[in-house]
Tab-separated table of C-alpha atoms and ligand atoms in Angstrom:
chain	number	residue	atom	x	y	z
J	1	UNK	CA	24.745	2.613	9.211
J	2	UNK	CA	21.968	1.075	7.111
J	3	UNK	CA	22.411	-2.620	6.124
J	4	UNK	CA	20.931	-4.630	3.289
J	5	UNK	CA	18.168	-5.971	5.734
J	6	UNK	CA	16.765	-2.416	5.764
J	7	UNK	CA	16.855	-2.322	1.982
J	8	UNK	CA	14.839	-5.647	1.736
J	9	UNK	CA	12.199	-4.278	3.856
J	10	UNK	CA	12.031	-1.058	1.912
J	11	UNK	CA	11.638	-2.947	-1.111
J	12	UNK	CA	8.902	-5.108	0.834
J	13	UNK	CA	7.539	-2.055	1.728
J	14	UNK	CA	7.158	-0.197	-1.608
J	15	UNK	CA	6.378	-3.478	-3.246
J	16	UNK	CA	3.274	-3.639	-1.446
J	17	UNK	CA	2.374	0.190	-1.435
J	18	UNK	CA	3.084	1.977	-4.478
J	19	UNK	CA	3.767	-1.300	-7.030
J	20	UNK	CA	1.389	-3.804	-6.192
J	21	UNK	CA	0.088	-3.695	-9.379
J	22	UNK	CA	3.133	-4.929	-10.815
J	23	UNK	CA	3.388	-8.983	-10.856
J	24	UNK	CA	6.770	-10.042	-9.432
J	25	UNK	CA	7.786	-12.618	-11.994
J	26	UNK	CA	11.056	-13.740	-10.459
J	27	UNK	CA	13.457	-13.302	-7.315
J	28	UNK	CA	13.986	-9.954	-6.793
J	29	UNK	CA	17.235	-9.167	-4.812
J	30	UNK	CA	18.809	-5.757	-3.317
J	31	UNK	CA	21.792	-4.766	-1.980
J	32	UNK	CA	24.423	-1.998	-1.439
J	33	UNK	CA	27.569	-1.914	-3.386
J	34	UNK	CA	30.228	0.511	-5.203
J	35	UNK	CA	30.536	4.187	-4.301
J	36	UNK	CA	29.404	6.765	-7.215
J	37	UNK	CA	29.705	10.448	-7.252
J	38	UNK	CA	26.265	10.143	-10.064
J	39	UNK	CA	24.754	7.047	-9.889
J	40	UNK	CA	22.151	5.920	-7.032
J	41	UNK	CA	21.678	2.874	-8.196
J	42	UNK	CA	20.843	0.126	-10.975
J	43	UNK	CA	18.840	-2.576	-12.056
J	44	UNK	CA	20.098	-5.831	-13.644
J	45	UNK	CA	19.315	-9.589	-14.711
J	46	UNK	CA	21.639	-11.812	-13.346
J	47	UNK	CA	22.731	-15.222	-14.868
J	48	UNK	CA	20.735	-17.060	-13.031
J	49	UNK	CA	17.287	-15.334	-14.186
J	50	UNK	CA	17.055	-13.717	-10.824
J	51	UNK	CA	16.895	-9.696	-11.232
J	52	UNK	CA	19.494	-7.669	-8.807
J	53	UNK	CA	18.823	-3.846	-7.494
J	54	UNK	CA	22.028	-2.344	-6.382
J	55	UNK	CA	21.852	0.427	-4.246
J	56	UNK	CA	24.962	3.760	-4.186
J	57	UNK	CA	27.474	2.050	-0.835
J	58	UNK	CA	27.396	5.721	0.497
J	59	UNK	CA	23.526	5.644	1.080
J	60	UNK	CA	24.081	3.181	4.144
J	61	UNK	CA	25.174	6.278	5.589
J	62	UNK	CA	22.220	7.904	7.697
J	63	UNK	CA	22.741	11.250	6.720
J	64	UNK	CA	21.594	10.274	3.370
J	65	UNK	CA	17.704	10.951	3.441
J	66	UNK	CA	15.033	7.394	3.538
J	67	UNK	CA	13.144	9.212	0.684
J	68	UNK	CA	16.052	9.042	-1.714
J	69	UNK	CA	16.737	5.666	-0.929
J	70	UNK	CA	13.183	4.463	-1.764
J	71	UNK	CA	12.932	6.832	-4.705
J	72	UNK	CA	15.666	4.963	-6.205
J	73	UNK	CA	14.537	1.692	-5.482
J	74	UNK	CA	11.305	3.155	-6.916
J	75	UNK	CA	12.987	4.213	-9.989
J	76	UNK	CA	14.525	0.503	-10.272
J	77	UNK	CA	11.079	-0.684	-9.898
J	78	UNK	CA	9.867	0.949	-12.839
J	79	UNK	CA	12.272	-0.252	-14.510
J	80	UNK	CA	11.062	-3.232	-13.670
J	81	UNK	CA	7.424	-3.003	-14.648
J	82	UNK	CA	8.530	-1.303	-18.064
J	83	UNK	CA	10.155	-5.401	-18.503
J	84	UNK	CA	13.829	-3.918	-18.442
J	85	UNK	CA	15.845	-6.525	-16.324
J	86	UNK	CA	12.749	-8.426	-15.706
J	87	UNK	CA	10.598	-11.279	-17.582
J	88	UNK	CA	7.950	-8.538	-17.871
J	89	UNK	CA	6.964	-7.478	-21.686
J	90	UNK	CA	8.947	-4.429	-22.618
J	91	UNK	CA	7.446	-1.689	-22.898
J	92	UNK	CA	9.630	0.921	-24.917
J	93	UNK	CA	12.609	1.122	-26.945
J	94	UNK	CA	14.515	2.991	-24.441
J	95	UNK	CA	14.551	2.685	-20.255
J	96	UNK	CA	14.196	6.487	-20.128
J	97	UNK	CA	12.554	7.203	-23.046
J	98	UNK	CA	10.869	11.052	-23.434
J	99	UNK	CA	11.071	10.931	-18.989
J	100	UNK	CA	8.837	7.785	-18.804
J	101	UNK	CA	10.269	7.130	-15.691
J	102	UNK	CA	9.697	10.101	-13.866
J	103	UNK	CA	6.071	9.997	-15.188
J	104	UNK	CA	5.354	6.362	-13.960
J	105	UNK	CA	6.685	7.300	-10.424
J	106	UNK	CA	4.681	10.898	-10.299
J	107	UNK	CA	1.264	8.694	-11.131
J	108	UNK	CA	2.582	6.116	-7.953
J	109	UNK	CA	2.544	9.548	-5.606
J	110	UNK	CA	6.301	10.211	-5.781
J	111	UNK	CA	5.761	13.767	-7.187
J	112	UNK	CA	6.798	15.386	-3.845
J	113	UNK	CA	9.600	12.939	-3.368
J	114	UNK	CA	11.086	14.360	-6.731
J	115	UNK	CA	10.899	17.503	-6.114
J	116	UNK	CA	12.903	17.213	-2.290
J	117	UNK	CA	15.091	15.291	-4.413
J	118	UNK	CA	16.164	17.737	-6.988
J	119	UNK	CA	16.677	20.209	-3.923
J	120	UNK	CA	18.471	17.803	-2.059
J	121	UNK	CA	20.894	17.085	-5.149
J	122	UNK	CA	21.631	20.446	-5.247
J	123	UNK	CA	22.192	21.450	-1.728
J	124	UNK	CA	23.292	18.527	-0.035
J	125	UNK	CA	24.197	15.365	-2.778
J	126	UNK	CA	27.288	17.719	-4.117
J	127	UNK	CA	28.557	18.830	-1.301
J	128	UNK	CA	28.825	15.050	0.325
J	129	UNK	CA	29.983	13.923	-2.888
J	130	UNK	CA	32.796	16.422	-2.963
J	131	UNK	CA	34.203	15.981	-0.132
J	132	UNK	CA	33.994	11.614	-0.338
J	133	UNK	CA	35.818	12.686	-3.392
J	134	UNK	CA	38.001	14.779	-2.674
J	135	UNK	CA	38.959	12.852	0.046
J	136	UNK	CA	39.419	9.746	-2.928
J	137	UNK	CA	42.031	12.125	-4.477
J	138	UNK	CA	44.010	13.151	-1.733
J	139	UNK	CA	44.389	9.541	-0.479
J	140	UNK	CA	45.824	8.580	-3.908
J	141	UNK	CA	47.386	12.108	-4.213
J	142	UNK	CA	49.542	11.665	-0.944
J	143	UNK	CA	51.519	8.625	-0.355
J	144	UNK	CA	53.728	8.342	2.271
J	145	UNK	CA	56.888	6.247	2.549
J	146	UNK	CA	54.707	4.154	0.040
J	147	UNK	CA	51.716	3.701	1.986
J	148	UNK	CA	48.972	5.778	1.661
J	149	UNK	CA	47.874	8.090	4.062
J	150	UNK	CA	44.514	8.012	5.840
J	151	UNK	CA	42.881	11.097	6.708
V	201	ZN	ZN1	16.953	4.563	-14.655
């Protein structure tokens, strides 16, 4: 299992490599947390003026693919240099404006990492999201003697 330690130095990492043209303007902090069926992650400004990356709770599991993991903190990061959750100048209207995102990262060298993406979406995401889910359901579906069953 991955731990937030490993997210900090992937951050680090693709800080240094693919965004160092971007000026980091405040504290910058990452972590796992919730489990979603469609969101990999998020980027917000916390109360404190410090900006917080939050990374999908299932992708500490190994079987989820590195590259997905730093594609989405790459996506966050973009976020980030467009001034959304960050004391950057904004740059549009709208975080995903006309695919502004996807353009950013393809200039940064993700373009291969979006394309294994997509594939991996479709031929492994769903399938590990089904079951996690399904296996939601039947926990909540199934109580016994009051207490829910663990499968
Ligand atoms: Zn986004």
């Amino acid at each position: 299992m991955r731990d937030d330690y490993f997210l900090r130095e992937r951050l680090e990492y693709l800080w240094n490599n693919a965004f160092n043209d971007v000026e980091r303007k405040n504290i910058v902090k990452i972590r796992f947390k919730g489990k979603w069926k469609n969101k990999f992650g998020h980027i917000k400004k916390l109360k404190n003026n410090d900006s917080e990356i939050v990374i999908n709770g299932y992708f500490r599991d190994l079987k989820i693919p590195t590259y997905i993991i730093d594609l989405t903190i790459a996506h966050e990061l973009v976020h980030y240099s467009h001034g959304f959750n960050s004391p950057l100048p904004r740059l549009y209207n709208h975080p995903h404006k006309g695919g502004i995102v996807n353009k950013d990262l393809k200039k940064r060298g993700f373009s291969e990492a979006l394309k294994l993406e997509k594939k991996w979406i479709k031929e492994e995401w769903q399938k590990i999201a089904n079951e996690e889910f399904k296996l939601k359901q039947k926990i909540i579906a199934k109580p016994i003697r009051g207490l829910f069953r663990w499968f």
